CSV table of C-alpha atoms in Angstrom, one decimal:
chain,number,residue,atom,x,y,z
A,1118,MET,CA,16.3,-49.9,-17.3
A,1119,GLU,CA,16.5,-51.6,-20.6
A,1120,THR,CA,20.2,-52.2,-20.9
A,1121,VAL,CA,21.0,-55.8,-21.5
A,1122,LEU,CA,24.2,-57.0,-19.8
A,1123,ALA,CA,26.0,-59.6,-22.0
A,1124,GLY,CA,26.6,-62.8,-20.3
A,1125,TRP,CA,24.0,-62.2,-17.5
A,1126,THR,CA,20.8,-64.2,-17.1
A,1127,ASP,CA,17.5,-62.4,-16.8
A,1128,GLU,CA,17.4,-63.3,-13.1
A,1129,GLU,CA,20.9,-61.9,-12.6
A,1130,GLN,CA,20.0,-58.7,-14.4
A,1131,ALA,CA,17.0,-58.3,-12.2
A,1132,ILE,CA,19.1,-58.7,-9.1
A,1133,ALA,CA,21.7,-56.4,-10.4
A,1134,LYS,CA,19.2,-53.7,-11.3
A,1135,GLN,CA,17.6,-53.9,-7.9
A,1136,ALA,CA,20.9,-53.7,-6.1
A,1137,PHE,CA,22.0,-50.8,-8.3
A,1138,ASP,CA,18.8,-48.9,-7.7
A,1139,SER,CA,19.1,-49.4,-3.9
A,1140,ALA,CA,22.6,-48.2,-3.8
A,1141,TYR,CA,21.7,-45.2,-5.9
A,1142,GLY,CA,18.9,-44.3,-3.6
A,1143,ARG,CA,21.3,-44.5,-0.6
A,1144,ALA,CA,23.8,-42.3,-2.3
A,1145,ILE,CA,21.1,-39.7,-3.0
A,1146,ALA,CA,19.8,-40.0,0.6
A,1147,VAL,CA,23.3,-39.4,2.0
A,1148,LEU,CA,23.7,-36.4,-0.3
A,1149,THR,CA,20.3,-35.0,0.6
A,1150,GLU,CA,21.1,-35.2,4.3
A,1151,THR,CA,24.4,-33.4,3.7
A,1152,LEU,CA,22.6,-30.7,1.8
A,1153,ARG,CA,20.1,-30.2,4.6
A,1154,GLU,CA,23.0,-29.8,7.1
A,1155,ARG,CA,25.0,-27.4,4.9
A,1156,VAL,CA,22.0,-25.3,4.1
A,1157,ARG,CA,21.3,-24.7,7.8
A,1158,THR,CA,24.8,-23.2,8.2
A,1159,ILE,CA,24.8,-20.8,5.3
A,1160,HIS,CA,26.0,-17.4,6.5
A,1161,GLY,CA,26.7,-15.6,3.2
A,1162,ALA,CA,27.4,-15.7,-0.5
A,1163,GLU,CA,30.7,-17.6,-0.1
A,1164,ASP,CA,28.8,-20.5,1.7
A,1165,VAL,CA,26.2,-20.6,-1.1
A,1166,TRP,CA,28.8,-20.8,-3.8
A,1167,GLN,CA,30.8,-23.4,-1.9
A,1168,LEU,CA,27.6,-25.4,-1.6
A,1169,HIS,CA,27.1,-25.1,-5.4
A,1170,ASP,CA,30.7,-26.3,-6.0
A,1171,PHE,CA,30.1,-29.2,-3.7
A,1172,LEU,CA,26.9,-30.1,-5.5
A,1173,SER,CA,28.6,-29.9,-8.9
A,1174,ILE,CA,31.3,-32.3,-7.8
A,1175,GLN,CA,28.8,-34.7,-6.2
A,1176,ARG,CA,26.7,-34.8,-9.3
A,1177,HIS,CA,29.6,-35.5,-11.5
A,1178,SER,CA,30.8,-38.2,-9.1
A,1179,ILE,CA,27.5,-39.9,-8.6
A,1180,GLU,CA,26.5,-39.8,-12.3
A,1181,GLY,CA,29.9,-41.2,-13.2
A,1182,HIS,CA,29.7,-43.8,-10.5
A,1183,PHE,CA,26.3,-45.1,-11.3
A,1184,ASP,CA,26.6,-46.1,-14.9
A,1185,PHE,CA,24.7,-49.3,-15.3
A,1186,ARG,CA,25.8,-49.6,-18.9
A,1187,LEU,CA,29.5,-49.7,-18.1
A,1188,ASP,CA,31.4,-52.7,-19.3
A,1189,GLY,CA,32.9,-52.7,-15.8
A,1190,ILE,CA,29.6,-53.4,-14.0
A,1191,LEU,CA,31.3,-55.8,-11.6
A,1192,PHE,CA,33.8,-53.1,-10.7
A,1193,VAL,CA,30.9,-50.6,-10.1
A,1194,PHE,CA,29.3,-53.1,-7.7
A,1195,ALA,CA,32.6,-53.6,-6.0
A,1196,SER,CA,33.1,-49.9,-5.5
A,1197,LEU,CA,29.5,-49.5,-4.1
A,1198,VAL,CA,30.2,-52.3,-1.6
A,1199,LYS,CA,33.5,-50.6,-0.7
A,1200,ASP,CA,31.7,-47.3,-0.2
A,1201,LYS,CA,29.1,-49.0,2.0
A,1202,LEU,CA,26.2,-48.1,-0.4
A,1203,LEU,CA,25.6,-51.8,-1.1
A,1204,GLU,CA,25.8,-55.0,0.9
A,1205,LEU,CA,27.2,-58.1,-0.8
A,1206,ASP,CA,24.2,-60.1,0.2
A,1207,GLU,CA,22.0,-57.9,-2.0
A,1208,LEU,CA,23.8,-59.5,-4.9
A,1209,THR,CA,22.9,-63.0,-3.8
A,1210,GLY,CA,21.7,-65.0,-6.9
A,1211,LEU,CA,24.5,-63.8,-9.2
A,1212,ASP,CA,26.6,-66.6,-10.4
A,1213,PRO,CA,29.4,-67.4,-8.0
A,1214,GLU,CA,32.2,-66.3,-10.3
A,1215,LYS,CA,30.7,-62.8,-10.6
A,1216,LEU,CA,30.2,-62.6,-6.9
A,1217,ALA,CA,33.8,-63.7,-6.2
A,1218,LYS,CA,35.1,-61.1,-8.5
A,1219,ILE,CA,33.0,-58.4,-6.9
A,1220,THR,CA,34.0,-59.5,-3.4
A,1221,ALA,CA,37.7,-59.5,-4.3
A,1222,MET,CA,37.6,-56.1,-5.9
A,1223,SER,CA,35.6,-54.6,-3.0
A,1224,ARG,CA,38.6,-55.3,-0.8
A,1225,PHE,CA,41.1,-53.4,-2.8
B,359,MET,CA,36.1,-3.0,-3.2
B,360,GLU,CA,39.0,-1.0,-4.7
B,361,THR,CA,37.4,-0.2,-8.0
B,362,VAL,CA,37.4,3.5,-8.8
B,363,LEU,CA,34.4,4.7,-10.8
B,364,ALA,CA,35.4,7.4,-13.2
B,365,GLY,CA,33.5,10.6,-12.6
B,366,TRP,CA,32.3,9.7,-9.1
B,367,THR,CA,33.4,11.6,-6.0
B,368,ASP,CA,34.8,9.6,-3.0
B,369,GLU,CA,31.6,10.2,-1.1
B,370,GLU,CA,29.5,8.9,-4.1
B,371,GLN,CA,31.7,5.8,-4.4
B,372,ALA,CA,31.2,5.1,-0.7
B,373,ILE,CA,27.4,5.5,-1.0
B,374,ALA,CA,27.4,3.3,-4.2
B,375,LYS,CA,29.5,0.6,-2.5
B,376,GLN,CA,27.3,0.5,0.6
B,377,ALA,CA,24.1,0.3,-1.6
B,378,PHE,CA,25.7,-2.3,-3.8
B,379,ASP,CA,26.7,-4.5,-0.8
B,380,SER,CA,23.3,-4.2,0.8
B,381,ALA,CA,21.6,-5.3,-2.3
B,382,TYR,CA,24.0,-8.2,-2.8
B,383,GLY,CA,23.3,-9.3,0.8
B,384,ARG,CA,19.6,-9.2,0.1
B,385,ALA,CA,19.9,-11.2,-3.1
B,386,ILE,CA,21.9,-13.9,-1.2
B,387,ALA,CA,19.4,-13.9,1.7
B,388,VAL,CA,16.5,-14.4,-0.8
B,389,LEU,CA,18.5,-17.2,-2.5
B,390,THR,CA,19.4,-18.8,0.9
B,391,GLU,CA,15.8,-18.8,1.9
B,392,THR,CA,14.7,-20.4,-1.4
B,393,LEU,CA,17.4,-23.1,-0.9
B,394,ARG,CA,16.2,-23.9,2.6
B,395,GLU,CA,12.7,-24.3,1.3
B,396,ARG,CA,13.7,-26.4,-1.7
B,397,VAL,CA,16.0,-28.7,0.3
B,398,ARG,CA,13.1,-29.5,2.6
B,399,THR,CA,11.1,-30.9,-0.2
B,400,ILE,CA,13.7,-33.1,-1.9
B,401,HIS,CA,12.3,-36.6,-2.6
B,402,GLY,CA,14.8,-38.1,-4.9
B,403,ALA,CA,17.7,-37.6,-7.3
B,404,GLU,CA,15.7,-35.6,-9.8
B,405,ASP,CA,14.9,-33.0,-7.1
B,406,VAL,CA,18.6,-32.8,-6.1
B,407,TRP,CA,19.8,-32.3,-9.7
B,408,GLN,CA,17.0,-29.7,-10.3
B,409,LEU,CA,18.3,-27.9,-7.2
B,410,HIS,CA,21.8,-28.0,-8.7
B,411,ASP,CA,20.5,-26.6,-12.0
B,412,PHE,CA,18.6,-23.8,-10.2
B,413,LEU,CA,21.7,-22.9,-8.2
B,414,SER,CA,23.9,-22.8,-11.3
B,415,ILE,CA,21.5,-20.4,-13.0
B,416,GLN,CA,21.2,-18.2,-9.8
B,417,ARG,CA,24.9,-18.0,-9.5
B,418,HIS,CA,25.4,-17.0,-13.1
B,419,SER,CA,22.7,-14.5,-12.8
B,420,ILE,CA,23.8,-13.0,-9.5
B,421,GLU,CA,27.5,-12.8,-10.4
B,422,GLY,CA,26.6,-11.2,-13.7
B,423,HIS,CA,24.2,-8.8,-12.1
B,424,PHE,CA,26.5,-7.6,-9.3
B,425,ASP,CA,29.4,-6.4,-11.2
B,426,PHE,CA,30.6,-3.2,-9.6
B,427,ARG,CA,33.2,-2.7,-12.2
B,428,LEU,CA,30.6,-2.5,-15.0
B,429,ASP,CA,30.7,0.6,-17.1
B,430,GLY,CA,26.9,0.5,-16.7
B,431,ILE,CA,26.9,0.9,-13.0
B,432,LEU,CA,23.9,3.2,-13.2
B,433,PHE,CA,22.0,0.5,-15.0
B,434,VAL,CA,23.0,-2.0,-12.4
B,435,PHE,CA,21.5,0.1,-9.7
B,436,ALA,CA,18.4,0.7,-11.7
B,437,SER,CA,17.8,-3.0,-12.2
B,438,LEU,CA,18.4,-3.6,-8.5
B,439,VAL,CA,15.8,-1.0,-7.6
B,440,LYS,CA,13.4,-2.6,-10.2
B,441,ASP,CA,14.1,-6.0,-8.6
B,442,LYS,CA,13.3,-4.6,-5.1
B,443,LEU,CA,16.8,-5.4,-3.9
B,444,LEU,CA,17.6,-1.7,-3.4
B,445,GLU,CA,15.5,1.4,-2.4
B,446,LEU,CA,16.2,4.6,-4.2
B,447,ASP,CA,16.8,6.4,-0.9
B,448,GLU,CA,19.8,4.2,-0.2
B,449,LEU,CA,21.5,6.1,-3.1
B,450,THR,CA,20.8,9.5,-1.5
B,451,GLY,CA,24.0,11.6,-1.8
B,452,LEU,CA,24.7,10.7,-5.4
B,453,ASP,CA,24.7,13.7,-7.7
B,454,PRO,CA,21.1,14.5,-8.9
B,455,GLU,CA,21.9,13.7,-12.5
B,456,LYS,CA,23.0,10.1,-11.7
B,457,LEU,CA,20.0,9.7,-9.4
B,458,ALA,CA,17.6,10.9,-12.1
B,459,LYS,CA,19.1,8.4,-14.6
B,460,ILE,CA,18.8,5.5,-12.2
B,461,THR,CA,15.2,6.5,-11.3
B,462,ALA,CA,14.2,6.7,-14.9
B,463,MET,CA,15.8,3.4,-15.9
B,464,SER,CA,14.3,1.6,-12.9
B,465,ARG,CA,10.9,2.3,-14.3
B,466,PHE,CA,11.5,0.7,-17.7
């Protein structure tokens, strides 16, 4: 990812990028597992179209959620922690002020 | 289905409805099997979003294809025969003129 986050050191950006990618991978893994379960129980057209609706919503939600370019990147991390897609200690190395903000927001 | 096809006897409508439903069920069964195979080979976000795109196209295609209210119901049956979702003998009982048109169109 080539985005440069203003006010972040190179090291912080590397940490952020790694944490972001890990959380994204977990979100996709959760979604894939759900798809596998739902596909097993398809019994007709209605189930197929409901699966499609579900996938449309998940795609919209995930692609909206994981926007690394967002000004509100701290808020993104906070919501990933809240959703259990990221552990706070994966952000170790960010400056304490950023970490404190993420921690506080993740408890909302 | 409560649609009344102009120029069709009650018996013909019942035959048409049965054939239509059978073909629809087969199309959904084929799609479901494809979904099961594709879900097994998901290895990341790109595969999930490609599956979503595939499902969007299939839904649009199937819902467009299976429109019992279409004026061109003979053409719909012809295309189902051509796509091997319907056998001509499932339409036995329709008047010979309709059957001849469907047969001819299914060979285009």
